PDB file of C-alpha atoms and ligand atoms in Angstrom:
ATOM      1  CA  VAL X   1      10.056 -16.836  -1.227  1.00  0.00           C
ATOM      2  CA  ILE X   2       8.563 -13.336  -1.280  1.00  0.00           C
ATOM      3  CA  SER X   3       5.754 -12.271  -3.621  1.00  0.00           C
ATOM      4  CA  VAL X   4       5.174  -8.549  -3.978  1.00  0.00           C
ATOM      5  CA  LEU X   5       1.583  -7.707  -4.918  1.00  0.00           C
ATOM      6  CA  ILE X   6       0.805  -4.223  -6.192  1.00  0.00           C
ATOM      7  CA  PRO X   7      -2.815  -3.049  -6.449  1.00  0.00           C
ATOM      8  CA  ALA X   8      -2.724  -0.502  -9.280  1.00  0.00           C
ATOM      9  CA  ALA X   9      -6.173  -0.942 -10.825  1.00  0.00           C
ATOM     10  CA  GLY X  10      -7.930   2.041  -9.285  1.00  0.00           C
ATOM     11  CA  SER X  11      -9.466   4.794 -11.393  1.00  0.00           C
ATOM     12  CA  GLY X  12      -8.241   7.706  -9.276  1.00  0.00           C
ATOM     13  CA  GLU X  13     -11.601   9.431  -8.951  1.00  0.00           C
ATOM     14  CA  ARG X  14     -10.705  11.732  -6.089  1.00  0.00           C
ATOM     15  CA  LEU X  15      -7.643  13.023  -7.949  1.00  0.00           C
ATOM     16  CA  GLY X  16      -9.456  13.238 -11.293  1.00  0.00           C
ATOM     17  CA  LEU X  17      -6.437  12.746 -13.594  1.00  0.00           C
ATOM     18  CA  GLY X  18      -7.243   9.203 -14.789  1.00  0.00           C
ATOM     19  CA  ALA X  19      -5.701   5.945 -13.570  1.00  0.00           C
ATOM     20  CA  LYS X  20      -3.293   7.134 -10.852  1.00  0.00           C
ATOM     21  CA  ALA X  21      -0.749   4.333 -11.188  1.00  0.00           C
ATOM     22  CA  LEU X  22       0.059   5.493 -14.724  1.00  0.00           C
ATOM     23  CA  LEU X  23       0.696   9.150 -13.885  1.00  0.00           C
ATOM     24  CA  GLU X  24       4.319  10.278 -14.132  1.00  0.00           C
ATOM     25  CA  LEU X  25       6.426  11.929 -11.458  1.00  0.00           C
ATOM     26  CA  ASN X  26       9.808  13.198 -12.652  1.00  0.00           C
ATOM     27  CA  GLY X  27       9.782  10.763 -15.593  1.00  0.00           C
ATOM     28  CA  LEU X  28       8.638   7.611 -13.796  1.00  0.00           C
ATOM     29  CA  THR X  29       5.060   6.432 -13.284  1.00  0.00           C
ATOM     30  CA  LEU X  30       3.775   5.718  -9.792  1.00  0.00           C
ATOM     31  CA  LEU X  31       3.633   2.058 -10.783  1.00  0.00           C
ATOM     32  CA  GLU X  32       7.248   2.014 -12.028  1.00  0.00           C
ATOM     33  CA  ARG X  33       8.291   3.603  -8.741  1.00  0.00           C
ATOM     34  CA  ALA X  34       6.422   0.987  -6.718  1.00  0.00           C
ATOM     35  CA  ILE X  35       7.994  -1.865  -8.689  1.00  0.00           C
ATOM     36  CA  GLN X  36      11.509  -0.410  -8.387  1.00  0.00           C
ATOM     37  CA  SER X  37      11.201  -0.107  -4.609  1.00  0.00           C
ATOM     38  CA  PHE X  38      11.284  -3.895  -4.300  1.00  0.00           C
ATOM     39  CA  SER X  39      14.273  -4.643  -6.501  1.00  0.00           C
ATOM     40  CA  GLY X  40      16.516  -7.187  -4.836  1.00  0.00           C
ATOM     41  CA  ILE X  41      13.784  -8.089  -2.317  1.00  0.00           C
ATOM     42  CA  ALA X  42      10.996  -9.655  -4.389  1.00  0.00           C
ATOM     43  CA  ASP X  43      11.158 -13.121  -5.918  1.00  0.00           C
ATOM     44  CA  GLU X  44       8.095 -12.244  -7.990  1.00  0.00           C
ATOM     45  CA  ILE X  45       6.156  -9.027  -8.542  1.00  0.00           C
ATOM     46  CA  ILE X  46       2.525  -9.094  -9.652  1.00  0.00           C
ATOM     47  CA  VAL X  47       0.525  -6.007 -10.517  1.00  0.00           C
ATOM     48  CA  ALA X  48      -3.259  -5.601 -10.702  1.00  0.00           C
ATOM     49  CA  LEU X  49      -3.999  -3.305 -13.662  1.00  0.00           C
ATOM     50  CA  PRO X  50      -7.183  -1.635 -14.897  1.00  0.00           C
ATOM     51  CA  GLU X  51      -8.976  -3.810 -17.500  1.00  0.00           C
ATOM     52  CA  ASN X  52      -8.259  -1.277 -20.266  1.00  0.00           C
ATOM     53  CA  HIS X  53      -4.508  -1.198 -19.525  1.00  0.00           C
ATOM     54  CA  LEU X  54      -3.724  -4.924 -19.417  1.00  0.00           C
ATOM     55  CA  GLU X  55      -1.350  -4.595 -22.378  1.00  0.00           C
ATOM     56  CA  LEU X  56       0.904  -2.211 -20.451  1.00  0.00           C
ATOM     57  CA  PRO X  57       4.517  -3.384 -20.753  1.00  0.00           C
ATOM     58  CA  LEU X  58       6.020  -4.122 -17.315  1.00  0.00           C
ATOM     59  CA  GLN X  59       9.626  -4.672 -16.380  1.00  0.00           C
ATOM     60  CA  ASN X  60      10.313  -7.385 -13.797  1.00  0.00           C
ATOM     61  CA  ALA X  61       6.604  -7.866 -13.122  1.00  0.00           C
ATOM     62  CA  ARG X  62       3.566  -9.637 -14.503  1.00  0.00           C
ATOM     63  CA  ALA X  63      -0.001  -8.394 -14.647  1.00  0.00           C
ATOM     64  CA  VAL X  64      -3.414  -9.624 -13.618  1.00  0.00           C
ATOM     65  CA  ALA X  65      -6.711  -7.813 -14.139  1.00  0.00           C
ATOM     66  CA  GLY X  66      -7.896  -5.718 -11.241  1.00  0.00           C
ATOM     67  CA  GLY X  67     -11.359  -6.008  -9.745  1.00  0.00           C
ATOM     68  CA  SER X  68     -14.097  -3.509  -8.956  1.00  0.00           C
ATOM     69  CA  SER X  69     -12.661  -2.737  -5.499  1.00  0.00           C
ATOM     70  CA  ARG X  70      -9.186  -2.754  -3.998  1.00  0.00           C
ATOM     71  CA  GLN X  71     -10.149  -5.879  -2.085  1.00  0.00           C
ATOM     72  CA  ALA X  72     -11.197  -7.622  -5.319  1.00  0.00           C
ATOM     73  CA  SER X  73      -7.931  -6.594  -6.976  1.00  0.00           C
ATOM     74  CA  VAL X  74      -5.954  -8.062  -4.061  1.00  0.00           C
ATOM     75  CA  GLN X  75      -7.964 -11.282  -4.351  1.00  0.00           C
ATOM     76  CA  ASN X  76      -6.913 -11.575  -8.002  1.00  0.00           C
ATOM     77  CA  LEU X  77      -3.302 -10.879  -7.037  1.00  0.00           C
ATOM     78  CA  LEU X  78      -3.387 -13.482  -4.269  1.00  0.00           C
ATOM     79  CA  LYS X  79      -4.675 -16.138  -6.668  1.00  0.00           C
ATOM     80  CA  ALA X  80      -1.616 -15.558  -8.849  1.00  0.00           C
ATOM     81  CA  ALA X  81       0.947 -15.412  -6.006  1.00  0.00           C
ATOM     82  CA  THR X  82       3.219 -18.345  -5.185  1.00  0.00           C
ATOM     83  CA  GLY X  83       5.436 -17.043  -2.337  1.00  0.00           C
ATOM     84  CA  ASP X  84       5.048 -18.171   1.262  1.00  0.00           C
ATOM     85  CA  ILE X  85       5.200 -14.482   2.184  1.00  0.00           C
ATOM     86  CA  VAL X  86       3.243 -11.764   0.373  1.00  0.00           C
ATOM     87  CA  LEU X  87       4.013  -8.067   0.587  1.00  0.00           C
ATOM     88  CA  ILE X  88       1.185  -5.811  -0.576  1.00  0.00           C
ATOM     89  CA  HIS X  89       1.953  -2.246  -1.560  1.00  0.00           C
ATOM     90  CA  ASP X  90      -0.330   0.381  -3.124  1.00  0.00           C
ATOM     91  CA  ALA X  91       0.932   1.916  -6.364  1.00  0.00           C
ATOM     92  CA  ALA X  92      -0.574   5.137  -5.007  1.00  0.00           C
ATOM     93  CA  ARG X  93       2.350   5.405  -2.509  1.00  0.00           C
ATOM     94  CA  PRO X  94       5.300   6.183  -4.796  1.00  0.00           C
ATOM     95  CA  PHE X  95       7.973   6.983  -2.175  1.00  0.00           C
ATOM     96  CA  LEU X  96       8.786   3.822  -0.241  1.00  0.00           C
ATOM     97  CA  PRO X  97      11.970   3.824   1.864  1.00  0.00           C
ATOM     98  CA  ARG X  98      13.866   0.548   1.948  1.00  0.00           C
ATOM     99  CA  ALA X  99      13.980   0.620   5.765  1.00  0.00           C
ATOM    100  CA  VAL X 100      10.172   0.398   5.942  1.00  0.00           C
ATOM    101  CA  ILE X 101      10.144  -2.756   3.802  1.00  0.00           C
ATOM    102  CA  GLU X 102      12.754  -4.276   6.082  1.00  0.00           C
ATOM    103  CA  ARG X 103      10.753  -3.479   9.211  1.00  0.00           C
ATOM    104  CA  VAL X 104       7.560  -4.947   7.736  1.00  0.00           C
ATOM    105  CA  LEU X 105       9.366  -8.144   6.710  1.00  0.00           C
ATOM    106  CA  GLU X 106      10.734  -8.437  10.252  1.00  0.00           C
ATOM    107  CA  GLY X 107       7.184  -7.973  11.589  1.00  0.00           C
ATOM    108  CA  VAL X 108       5.832 -10.745   9.343  1.00  0.00           C
ATOM    109  CA  THR X 109       8.535 -13.105  10.538  1.00  0.00           C
ATOM    110  CA  GLN X 110       7.639 -12.420  14.151  1.00  0.00           C
ATOM    111  CA  SER X 111       3.837 -12.097  13.994  1.00  0.00           C
ATOM    112  CA  GLY X 112       2.658 -13.592  10.692  1.00  0.00           C
ATOM    113  CA  ALA X 113       1.143 -10.254   9.665  1.00  0.00           C
ATOM    114  CA  ALA X 114       2.511  -6.710   9.736  1.00  0.00           C
ATOM    115  CA  THR X 115       1.840  -3.251   8.398  1.00  0.00           C
ATOM    116  CA  ALA X 116       3.608   0.065   8.202  1.00  0.00           C
ATOM    117  CA  ALA X 117       1.864   2.613  10.407  1.00  0.00           C
ATOM    118  CA  LEU X 118       2.554   6.130  11.586  1.00  0.00           C
ATOM    119  CA  SER X 119       1.641   8.073  14.716  1.00  0.00           C
ATOM    120  CA  ALA X 120      -0.380  11.278  14.378  1.00  0.00           C
ATOM    121  CA  SER X 121       1.250  14.700  14.802  1.00  0.00           C
ATOM    122  CA  ASP X 122      -1.884  16.853  14.893  1.00  0.00           C
ATOM    123  CA  THR X 123      -4.287  17.161  17.792  1.00  0.00           C
ATOM    124  CA  LEU X 124      -7.198  14.840  17.030  1.00  0.00           C
ATOM    125  CA  VAL X 125     -10.740  15.740  17.932  1.00  0.00           C
ATOM    126  CA  LEU X 126     -14.185  14.269  17.262  1.00  0.00           C
ATOM    127  CA  GLU X 127     -16.456  16.743  15.499  1.00  0.00           C
ATOM    128  CA  ASN X 128     -19.895  17.333  16.944  1.00  0.00           C
ATOM    129  CA  ASN X 129     -22.158  19.260  14.498  1.00  0.00           C
ATOM    130  CA  GLY X 130     -19.352  21.583  13.440  1.00  0.00           C
ATOM    131  CA  LEU X 131     -18.160  22.073  16.990  1.00  0.00           C
ATOM    132  CA  TRP X 132     -15.255  20.731  18.981  1.00  0.00           C
ATOM    133  CA  GLY X 133     -16.344  17.445  20.528  1.00  0.00           C
ATOM    134  CA  MET X 134     -14.100  15.045  22.422  1.00  0.00           C
ATOM    135  CA  VAL X 135     -10.352  15.042  22.075  1.00  0.00           C
ATOM    136  CA  VAL X 136      -8.982  11.669  20.991  1.00  0.00           C
ATOM    137  CA  ASP X 137      -5.936  10.405  22.851  1.00  0.00           C
ATOM    138  CA  ARG X 138      -3.332  10.827  20.122  1.00  0.00           C
ATOM    139  CA  SER X 139      -0.725   8.618  21.777  1.00  0.00           C
ATOM    140  CA  SER X 140      -2.463   5.382  20.823  1.00  0.00           C
ATOM    141  CA  ILE X 141      -3.629   6.427  17.324  1.00  0.00           C
ATOM    142  CA  ARG X 142      -1.822   5.033  14.262  1.00  0.00           C
ATOM    143  CA  ALA X 143      -2.443   5.847  10.605  1.00  0.00           C
ATOM    144  CA  VAL X 144      -2.085   2.668   8.564  1.00  0.00           C
ATOM    145  CA  GLN X 145       0.076   2.690   5.436  1.00  0.00           C
ATOM    146  CA  THR X 146       1.393   0.054   3.068  1.00  0.00           C
ATOM    147  CA  PRO X 147       3.460  -2.086   2.609  1.00  0.00           C
ATOM    148  CA  GLN X 148       1.651  -4.775   4.547  1.00  0.00           C
ATOM    149  CA  GLY X 149       3.100  -8.256   4.815  1.00  0.00           C
ATOM    150  CA  PHE X 150       1.532 -11.642   5.541  1.00  0.00           C
ATOM    151  CA  LYS X 151       2.126 -15.334   5.477  1.00  0.00           C
ATOM    152  CA  ARG X 152       0.252 -16.043   2.252  1.00  0.00           C
ATOM    153  CA  GLU X 153      -1.965 -18.801   3.688  1.00  0.00           C
ATOM    154  CA  LEU X 154      -3.076 -16.497   6.467  1.00  0.00           C
ATOM    155  CA  LEU X 155      -4.114 -13.709   4.099  1.00  0.00           C
ATOM    156  CA  LEU X 156      -5.895 -16.187   1.811  1.00  0.00           C
ATOM    157  CA  GLU X 157      -7.908 -17.348   4.810  1.00  0.00           C
ATOM    158  CA  ALA X 158      -8.719 -13.753   5.794  1.00  0.00           C
ATOM    159  CA  HIS X 159      -9.979 -12.979   2.272  1.00  0.00           C
ATOM    160  CA  ARG X 160     -12.011 -16.229   2.154  1.00  0.00           C
ATOM    161  CA  LYS X 161     -13.715 -15.306   5.427  1.00  0.00           C
ATOM    162  CA  ALA X 162     -14.320 -11.747   4.223  1.00  0.00           C
ATOM    163  CA  ILE X 163     -16.161 -13.066   1.142  1.00  0.00           C
ATOM    164  CA  LEU X 164     -18.181 -15.553   3.189  1.00  0.00           C
ATOM    165  CA  GLU X 165     -19.197 -12.872   5.661  1.00  0.00           C
ATOM    166  CA  SER X 166     -19.630 -10.059   3.082  1.00  0.00           C
ATOM    167  CA  VAL X 167     -17.052  -7.902   4.834  1.00  0.00           C
ATOM    168  CA  THR X 168     -15.283  -5.152   2.928  1.00  0.00           C
ATOM    169  CA  ALA X 169     -12.139  -3.321   3.980  1.00  0.00           C
ATOM    170  CA  THR X 170      -9.804  -0.768   2.450  1.00  0.00           C
ATOM    171  CA  ASP X 171      -6.743  -2.739   3.511  1.00  0.00           C
ATOM    172  CA  ASP X 172      -5.626  -6.295   4.158  1.00  0.00           C
ATOM    173  CA  ALA X 173      -4.310  -5.988   7.705  1.00  0.00           C
ATOM    174  CA  GLY X 174      -7.860  -5.118   8.763  1.00  0.00           C
ATOM    175  CA  LEU X 175      -9.153  -8.390   7.317  1.00  0.00           C
ATOM    176  CA  VAL X 176      -6.532 -10.373   9.241  1.00  0.00           C
ATOM    177  CA  ALA X 177      -7.116  -8.466  12.486  1.00  0.00           C
ATOM    178  CA  ARG X 178     -10.817  -9.264  12.430  1.00  0.00           C
ATOM    179  CA  LEU X 179      -9.930 -12.963  12.621  1.00  0.00           C
ATOM    180  CA  GLY X 180      -8.445 -12.157  16.031  1.00  0.00           C
ATOM    181  CA  LEU X 181      -4.894 -12.677  14.768  1.00  0.00           C
ATOM    182  CA  PRO X 182      -2.012 -10.350  15.670  1.00  0.00           C
ATOM    183  CA  VAL X 183      -0.873  -7.710  13.176  1.00  0.00           C
ATOM    184  CA  ALA X 184       2.464  -6.090  13.998  1.00  0.00           C
ATOM    185  CA  LEU X 185       2.569  -2.299  13.621  1.00  0.00           C
ATOM    186  CA  CYS X 186       5.929  -1.310  12.145  1.00  0.00           C
ATOM    187  CA  LEU X 187       7.200   2.249  11.891  1.00  0.00           C
ATOM    188  CA  GLY X 188       6.128   3.779   8.580  1.00  0.00           C
ATOM    189  CA  ASP X 189       7.374   7.023   7.058  1.00  0.00           C
ATOM    190  CA  GLU X 190       5.930  10.486   6.329  1.00  0.00           C
ATOM    191  CA  ARG X 191       7.214  10.235   2.756  1.00  0.00           C
ATOM    192  CA  LEU X 192       5.058   7.165   2.267  1.00  0.00           C
ATOM    193  CA  PHE X 193       1.898   9.286   1.997  1.00  0.00           C
ATOM    194  CA  LYS X 194      -0.819   8.066  -0.379  1.00  0.00           C
ATOM    195  CA  VAL X 195      -1.477  10.219  -3.436  1.00  0.00           C
ATOM    196  CA  THR X 196      -5.225  10.623  -3.012  1.00  0.00           C
ATOM    197  CA  ARG X 197      -6.277  14.220  -3.691  1.00  0.00           C
ATOM    198  CA  ALA X 198      -4.977  17.278  -5.547  1.00  0.00           C
ATOM    199  CA  GLY X 199      -2.891  18.434  -2.579  1.00  0.00           C
ATOM    200  CA  ASP X 200      -1.105  15.079  -2.386  1.00  0.00           C
ATOM    201  CA  TRP X 201      -0.354  15.256  -6.097  1.00  0.00           C
ATOM    202  CA  ALA X 202       1.120  18.757  -5.749  1.00  0.00           C
ATOM    203  CA  LEU X 203       3.352  17.474  -2.926  1.00  0.00           C
ATOM    204  CA  ALA X 204       4.391  14.406  -4.919  1.00  0.00           C
ATOM    205  CA  LEU X 205       5.320  16.511  -7.975  1.00  0.00           C
ATOM    206  CA  ALA X 206       7.472  18.807  -5.869  1.00  0.00           C
ATOM    207  CA  PHE X 207       9.059  16.007  -3.843  1.00  0.00           C
ATOM    208  CA  ALA X 208       9.901  13.546  -6.651  1.00  0.00           C
ATOM    209  CA  PRO X 209      13.130  15.296  -7.795  1.00  0.00           C
ATOM    210  CA  VAL X 210      14.300  15.487  -4.160  1.00  0.00           C
ATOM    211  CA  TRP X 211      13.549  11.815  -3.601  1.00  0.00           C
ATOM    212  CA  ASP X 212      15.269  10.841  -6.834  1.00  0.00           C
ATOM    213  CA  ALA X 213      18.402  12.741  -5.856  1.00  0.00           C
ATOM    214  CA  ASP X 214      18.367  10.937  -2.479  1.00  0.00           C
ATOM    215  CA  THR X 215      17.892   7.457  -3.866  1.00  0.00           C
ATOM    216  CA  LEU X 216      21.598   6.727  -3.877  1.00  0.00           C
ATOM    217  CA  ASN X 217      21.683   7.359  -0.138  1.00  0.00           C
ATOM    218  CA  ASP X 218      18.999   5.942   2.149  1.00  0.00           C
ATOM    219  CA  ASN X 219      15.947   5.232   0.003  1.00  0.00           C
ATOM    220  CA  ALA X 220      17.095   2.365  -2.139  1.00  0.00           C
TER     221      ALA X 220
HETATM  222  N1  LIG N 301      -6.949  -0.175  -6.385  1.00  0.00           N
HETATM  223  C1  LIG N 301      -7.036  -1.338  -7.146  1.00  0.00           C
HETATM  224  N2  LIG N 301      -8.255  -1.759  -7.622  1.00  0.00           N
HETATM  225  C2  LIG N 301      -9.364  -1.049  -7.376  1.00  0.00           C
HETATM  226  C3  LIG N 301      -9.298   0.142  -6.598  1.00  0.00           C
HETATM  227  C4  LIG N 301      -8.061   0.559  -6.104  1.00  0.00           C
HETATM  228  O1  LIG N 301      -6.022  -1.995  -7.385  1.00  0.00           O
HETATM  229  N3  LIG N 301     -10.529  -1.481  -7.887  1.00  0.00           N
HETATM  230  C5  LIG N 301      -5.622   0.294  -5.928  1.00  0.00           C
HETATM  231  C6  LIG N 301      -5.270   1.678  -6.466  1.00  0.00           C
HETATM  232  O2  LIG N 301      -4.726   1.562  -7.786  1.00  0.00           O
HETATM  233  C7  LIG N 301      -4.274   2.192  -5.452  1.00  0.00           C
HETATM  234  C8  LIG N 301      -4.685   1.483  -4.160  1.00  0.00           C
HETATM  235  O3  LIG N 301      -5.605   0.450  -4.529  1.00  0.00           O
HETATM  236  O4  LIG N 301      -2.933   1.840  -5.765  1.00  0.00           O
HETATM  237  C9  LIG N 301      -5.302   2.458  -3.155  1.00  0.00           C
HETATM  238  O5  LIG N 301      -6.516   2.952  -3.691  1.00  0.00           O
HETATM  239  P1  LIG N 301      -6.920   4.479  -3.842  1.00  0.00           P
HETATM  240  O6  LIG N 301      -5.895   5.385  -3.320  1.00  0.00           O
HETATM  241  O7  LIG N 301      -8.323   4.596  -3.348  1.00  0.00           O
HETATM  242  O8  LIG N 301      -6.878   4.657  -5.454  1.00  0.00           O
HETATM  243  P2  LIG N 301      -8.105   4.792  -6.442  1.00  0.00           P
HETATM  244  O9  LIG N 301      -9.152   3.803  -6.076  1.00  0.00           O
HETATM  245  O10 LIG N 301      -7.540   4.750  -7.817  1.00  0.00           O
HETATM  246  O11 LIG N 301      -8.601   6.290  -6.144  1.00  0.00           O
HETATM  247  P3  LIG N 301     -10.110   6.758  -5.859  1.00  0.00           P
HETATM  248  O12 LIG N 301     -10.592   5.974  -4.661  1.00  0.00           O
HETATM  249  O13 LIG N 301      -9.992   8.226  -5.592  1.00  0.00           O
HETATM  250  O14 LIG N 301     -10.898   6.444  -7.104  1.00  0.00           O
HETATM  251 MG1  LIG N 302     -10.181   3.924  -4.144  1.00  0.00          MG
END
């Protein structure tokens, strides 16, 4: 049984257009897009919503209240989840190819925990007071995306430990990894970028009609 958990309770401060999950791209909100990505895969879908949007009507999903951080929102989602496997996906990533979900599920089966991740294309360098410092070896760098998948018991344990030890993290795979447990890195996708700042929003607006025209082919 697979539970899909969608953190969507953020306030979108860096973008500055209000709660990001409720913004529309080509007629569908980011949250609606996230929910639709899992059709036919999820046995249950649970969404963490901002406190002032709890009445939002949802199709094929139920809502819990979000918390003051992403981690707190995921904790509330986990409490409500019943599946033996949980897939966590940020509403802020509206373009999720089906193949990525499949790879992450495969990774969970093999390792107990898995995340989508992408290699870097740019040269990476450490800044030193505005000057070029050391070059980072790009070949071993991965940018972590969602979805992330876990055996539910394992992620519950990771969140319990994080609370006990006052650890905070911006994602769930990081909480599992700090327990010394393996997290499989599965190939993500460039289109899975997170809408964070104005430039991401401009890209998302331009790309949505292209994505929607493609959906009949490889995305869904
Ligand atoms: N999120 C959440 N609960 C929070 C904070 C974030 O469920 N208290 C969710 C967001 O809705 C988003 C995902 O976590 O889907 C990733 O967060 P981020 O991109 O940082 O979104 P925001 O927190 O809304 O944006 P910002 O940090 O700029 O305010
Ligand atoms: Mg945030």
